[in-house]
Coordinates of C-alpha atoms in Angstrom, one line a residue:
M208 CA 77.2 -21.7 62.3
N209 CA 74.5 -19.9 60.4
V210 CA 76.3 -20.3 57.2
D211 CA 76.5 -24.1 57.5
K212 CA 72.9 -24.3 58.4
A213 CA 71.9 -22.4 55.4
L214 CA 74.2 -24.5 53.1
N215 CA 72.6 -27.7 54.6
M216 CA 69.1 -26.4 53.9
L217 CA 70.0 -25.6 50.1
R218 CA 71.4 -29.1 49.7
T219 CA 68.0 -30.6 50.9
L220 CA 65.7 -28.1 49.0
P221 CA 64.8 -28.7 45.4
R222 CA 66.0 -26.5 42.6
V223 CA 64.2 -23.2 42.3
S224 CA 61.8 -23.2 39.2
L225 CA 58.5 -21.6 38.2
A226 CA 56.6 -24.5 39.6
N227 CA 57.6 -24.0 43.1
I228 CA 57.8 -20.2 43.5
R229 CA 55.3 -18.9 46.0
D230 CA 54.4 -15.7 47.6
N231 CA 55.2 -15.1 51.2
P232 CA 52.3 -15.5 53.6
N233 CA 50.0 -12.5 53.7
A234 CA 52.0 -10.7 51.0
K235 CA 49.0 -10.3 48.7
K236 CA 45.6 -9.0 49.9
K237 CA 42.7 -10.8 48.2
S238 CA 40.6 -8.4 46.1
K239 CA 36.9 -7.7 47.1
R240 CA 34.3 -8.8 44.6
G241 CA 33.3 -5.8 42.3
R242 CA 29.8 -4.8 41.6
A243 CA 27.9 -3.7 38.4
Q244 CA 29.9 -4.0 35.3
H245 CA 33.0 -5.1 37.3
G246 CA 31.1 -7.8 39.2
G247 CA 32.7 -11.1 38.0
D248 CA 33.5 -12.8 34.5
K249 CA 29.7 -12.8 33.5
H250 CA 29.6 -9.0 33.4
G251 CA 32.8 -8.1 31.9
A252 CA 33.1 -5.6 29.0
G253 CA 34.1 -8.6 26.7
N254 CA 31.6 -11.1 28.0
K255 CA 28.3 -9.4 27.5
G256 CA 25.4 -11.3 25.9
S257 CA 23.4 -9.5 23.2
G258 CA 20.5 -9.0 25.4
Q259 CA 22.7 -7.1 28.1
R260 CA 23.7 -4.2 25.7
Q261 CA 21.8 -0.9 25.6
N262 CA 21.2 -1.0 21.9
Y263 CA 18.4 -3.2 20.5
M264 CA 18.9 -6.4 18.7
R265 CA 18.0 -6.5 15.0
L266 CA 14.5 -7.7 14.1
G267 CA 14.3 -11.5 14.0
Y268 CA 17.5 -12.1 16.1
E269 CA 16.9 -14.6 18.9
T270 CA 20.2 -14.6 20.9
G271 CA 22.2 -17.2 18.9
N272 CA 19.3 -19.4 18.1
T273 CA 18.0 -19.9 14.4
P274 CA 15.7 -17.0 13.7
F275 CA 12.1 -17.7 12.8
Y276 CA 12.6 -16.6 9.3
L277 CA 15.0 -19.4 8.8
R278 CA 13.2 -22.0 10.7
F279 CA 10.2 -21.7 8.5
S280 CA 10.4 -22.2 4.7
Y281 CA 9.1 -19.3 2.5
E282 CA 5.9 -19.6 0.6
P283 CA 6.3 -19.5 -3.3
Y284 CA 2.9 -17.9 -3.8
Y285 CA 4.0 -14.8 -2.0
R286 CA 6.8 -14.0 -4.4
G287 CA 6.5 -10.6 -6.0
H288 CA 3.7 -9.5 -3.7
H289 CA 5.3 -6.0 -3.4
L290 CA 4.9 -5.4 -7.2
R291 CA 1.2 -6.3 -7.4
R292 CA -1.3 -3.5 -8.0
Q293 CA -3.4 -2.7 -4.9
Y294 CA -7.0 -1.4 -5.0
P295 CA -8.2 -0.2 -1.6
P296 CA -11.9 -1.3 -1.2
V297 CA -14.9 1.0 -0.8
S298 CA -18.2 -0.8 -0.3
L299 CA -21.6 0.1 -1.6
L300 CA -22.7 0.7 1.9
E301 CA -20.0 3.4 2.4
L302 CA -20.7 4.9 -0.9
Q303 CA -24.5 5.2 0.0
R304 CA -23.5 6.7 3.4
L305 CA -21.4 9.3 1.7
I306 CA -24.2 10.2 -0.6
D307 CA -26.7 10.5 2.4
M308 CA -24.2 12.6 4.2
S309 CA -23.9 15.0 1.2
R310 CA -20.1 14.1 1.0
I311 CA -20.7 13.0 -2.6
D312 CA -23.0 14.7 -5.1
P313 CA -24.8 11.9 -7.1
S314 CA -25.9 14.4 -9.8
Q315 CA -22.4 14.6 -10.9
P316 CA -20.1 11.9 -12.3
I317 CA -18.0 10.0 -9.6
D318 CA -14.5 9.1 -10.0
L319 CA -11.4 8.7 -7.9
T320 CA -11.1 12.5 -7.3
T321 CA -14.5 12.4 -5.8
F322 CA -13.6 9.8 -3.3
C323 CA -10.4 11.5 -2.3
T324 CA -11.9 15.0 -1.8
T325 CA -14.3 13.5 0.8
G326 CA -11.3 13.4 3.1
L327 CA -12.3 9.7 4.0
Y328 CA -10.4 7.8 1.4
D329 CA -6.6 7.6 1.0
I330 CA -4.9 6.6 -2.2
R331 CA -1.1 6.4 -2.2
P332 CA 0.4 5.8 -5.6
A333 CA 3.8 5.4 -4.1
S334 CA 2.5 2.4 -2.1
R335 CA 1.3 0.7 -5.4
H336 CA -2.4 1.9 -4.9
F337 CA -4.0 2.0 -8.4
G338 CA -7.5 3.1 -7.4
V339 CA -10.8 2.0 -6.0
Q340 CA -12.2 -1.6 -5.7
L341 CA -16.1 -1.3 -5.2
T342 CA -17.3 -4.2 -3.1
D343 CA -20.8 -5.6 -2.9
E344 CA -21.3 -5.0 0.9
G345 CA -24.6 -3.1 1.2
A346 CA -25.8 -4.2 -2.2
D347 CA -29.3 -4.9 -0.5
I348 CA -29.8 -1.4 0.6
F349 CA -28.0 0.6 -2.1
Q350 CA -30.5 2.8 -3.9
A351 CA -28.6 5.8 -5.5
K352 CA -28.6 6.5 -9.2
V353 CA -25.0 7.4 -10.0
N354 CA -22.6 7.6 -12.9
I355 CA -19.4 6.1 -11.2
E356 CA -16.1 5.2 -12.5
V357 CA -13.9 2.8 -10.4
Q358 CA -10.9 0.5 -11.1
H359 CA -12.4 -2.7 -10.2
A360 CA -15.9 -4.1 -9.6
S361 CA -17.6 -7.5 -9.1
E362 CA -20.6 -8.7 -11.1
L363 CA -23.0 -8.1 -8.2
V364 CA -21.8 -4.5 -7.8
I365 CA -22.3 -3.8 -11.6
A366 CA -25.8 -5.3 -11.4
T367 CA -26.7 -3.2 -8.3
I368 CA -25.7 0.0 -9.9
E369 CA -27.4 -0.7 -13.1
K370 CA -30.6 -1.9 -11.3
C371 CA -30.9 1.5 -9.6
G372 CA -30.8 3.2 -13.0
G373 CA -27.0 4.2 -12.8
T374 CA -24.0 3.4 -15.0
I375 CA -20.5 2.1 -13.9
T376 CA -17.2 2.1 -15.8
T377 CA -13.9 0.4 -14.8
A378 CA -10.9 2.4 -15.9
Y379 CA -7.1 2.1 -15.5
Y380 CA -4.8 5.0 -14.4
D381 CA -1.1 4.9 -14.5
P382 CA 0.9 6.1 -11.4
F383 CA 1.8 9.4 -12.9
S384 CA -1.8 10.2 -13.8
L385 CA -2.9 9.0 -10.2
V386 CA -0.7 11.7 -8.6
A387 CA -2.7 14.4 -10.4
L388 CA -6.0 12.7 -10.0
V389 CA -5.7 12.0 -6.2
N390 CA -4.9 15.7 -5.3
P391 CA -5.9 17.9 -8.2
Q392 CA -5.3 21.2 -6.2
K393 CA -1.6 20.3 -5.5
W394 CA -1.0 19.4 -9.1
F395 CA -2.6 22.6 -10.4
E396 CA -0.5 24.6 -8.0
K397 CA 2.6 23.2 -9.6
G398 CA 1.7 25.0 -12.9
V399 CA 2.4 22.0 -15.0
P400 CA 0.2 20.6 -17.8
I401 CA -2.4 17.9 -17.1
P402 CA -0.8 14.6 -18.0
E403 CA -2.0 12.2 -20.6
R404 CA -3.4 8.9 -19.3
A405 CA -1.2 5.9 -20.4
I406 CA -2.7 2.7 -21.9
P407 CA -3.0 -0.1 -19.4
P408 CA -0.2 -2.8 -19.2
Q409 CA -0.6 -6.0 -21.0
D410 CA -1.7 -8.0 -17.8
A411 CA -4.3 -5.5 -17.2
A412 CA -5.6 -4.7 -20.6
A413 CA -7.7 -7.9 -20.8
Y414 CA -9.8 -6.8 -17.9
Y415 CA -10.7 -3.5 -19.3
L416 CA -11.3 -4.8 -22.7
E417 CA -14.1 -7.0 -21.4
A418 CA -17.6 -5.6 -21.8
R419 CA -18.9 -7.7 -18.8
N420 CA -16.5 -5.8 -16.7
R421 CA -17.7 -2.6 -18.1
G422 CA -14.2 -1.7 -19.2
Y423 CA -13.5 1.8 -20.5
I424 CA -11.9 0.6 -23.7
A425 CA -14.5 -2.1 -24.4
D426 CA -16.9 -2.0 -27.3
P427 CA -20.0 0.1 -26.4
E428 CA -22.3 -2.2 -28.4
Q429 CA -21.1 -5.2 -26.4
I430 CA -21.6 -3.3 -23.1
S431 CA -25.2 -2.6 -24.1
Q432 CA -25.7 -6.3 -24.7
E433 CA -24.0 -7.3 -21.5
R434 CA -26.3 -4.8 -19.6
V435 CA -29.3 -6.9 -20.9
V436 CA -27.7 -10.2 -20.1
L437 CA -26.9 -9.2 -16.6
A438 CA -30.5 -8.0 -16.0
Q439 CA -32.0 -11.2 -17.1
K440 CA -29.5 -13.1 -15.0
Y441 CA -30.4 -11.2 -11.8
G442 CA -34.1 -10.8 -12.7
Y443 CA -34.7 -7.0 -12.8
D444 CA -36.1 -4.6 -15.3
L445 CA -33.3 -2.7 -17.1
P446 CA -34.1 1.1 -16.9
K447 CA -33.7 2.9 -20.3
I448 CA -31.0 5.5 -19.8
E449 CA -32.0 7.3 -23.0
E450 CA -35.4 8.2 -21.5
D451 CA -34.0 9.3 -18.1
P452 CA -34.0 13.1 -17.4
D453 CA -30.4 12.6 -16.2
A454 CA -29.3 10.9 -19.4
E455 CA -26.6 13.3 -20.2
M456 CA -24.9 12.8 -16.8
L457 CA -25.3 9.2 -16.9
L458 CA -23.7 8.8 -20.3
M459 CA -20.8 11.1 -19.6
R460 CA -17.4 9.3 -20.2
K461 CA -13.9 10.3 -20.3
D462 CA -11.7 9.8 -23.2
P463 CA -9.2 6.9 -22.7
R464 CA -6.3 9.5 -22.5
Q465 CA -8.3 11.8 -20.4
V466 CA -7.7 12.3 -16.6
F467 CA -10.2 14.9 -15.5
Y468 CA -13.8 15.4 -16.7
G469 CA -14.0 18.4 -19.0
L470 CA -10.1 18.9 -19.0
H471 CA -7.9 17.7 -21.7
P472 CA -4.2 16.5 -21.4
G473 CA -1.8 19.3 -22.0
W474 CA -3.9 22.1 -20.5
V475 CA -2.6 24.2 -17.6
I476 CA -4.9 25.3 -14.8
S477 CA -4.1 28.5 -13.1
L478 CA -5.8 28.7 -9.7
K479 CA -4.4 32.2 -9.1
D480 CA -5.8 33.7 -12.2
R481 CA -8.8 31.2 -12.3
A482 CA -8.0 30.5 -15.9
I483 CA -7.5 27.5 -18.1
I484 CA -4.4 27.8 -20.5
K485 CA -5.0 25.7 -23.5
R486 CA -2.4 24.5 -25.9
K487 CA -2.6 25.7 -29.4
D488 CA -0.9 22.8 -31.2
Q489 CA -2.9 19.5 -31.6

């Protein structure tokens, strides 16, 4: 009886296929929703967004959007900015303050080494720093008589220095010479000869050849003429350096190949023996 009933059932039921296979009722228990990293498809290991990871995204990445450096076009005038020579500024106000605080001795020639030894000025040749730019802030109160050497100065700065009876020179130093000039003690401790200053590159030579810029390779006669012209332009009486009691200090200049005052290229300074080792060959 049961066999006939089963056969009749098979005749009426459809053919068994993948489309009509089902589990028995209550055969499988529904899993409970997970938490944390297992809590749904939004938090799976393969479905994390960039902002959900522990590591930081790269600079400029904005989670799939176009980054800002692609949305905005570049500026053509900014091309090659990392190759330009940099001149960290020092104002006349700061220079006067350093003199008043006895950080700088105005009775001695002032150059880049003088600024660096104050401990208040930082020059980094590795960061394309090439020296001091003397700015005109404080020109109305500056009153020191100095012999100063900088790398760049404006016309008002030159007029202010010369009005007070001082002299100013703009000079170029190559990066290799700057390393020795910025920290002489560290250079002398190496026991290596003093380097010879290189000539300025073509794009900088024009500035230091100009007498109105007081360039160190300009014609001295033209510099004397430009001193008179600048005094007439700004309306002050030009002091006569030759009659000044400090004329020797004010007229002291470095050779275009010289790095330190009183020390020539090729000499070795021994700090331990407190001696200067000079070379015999010329």
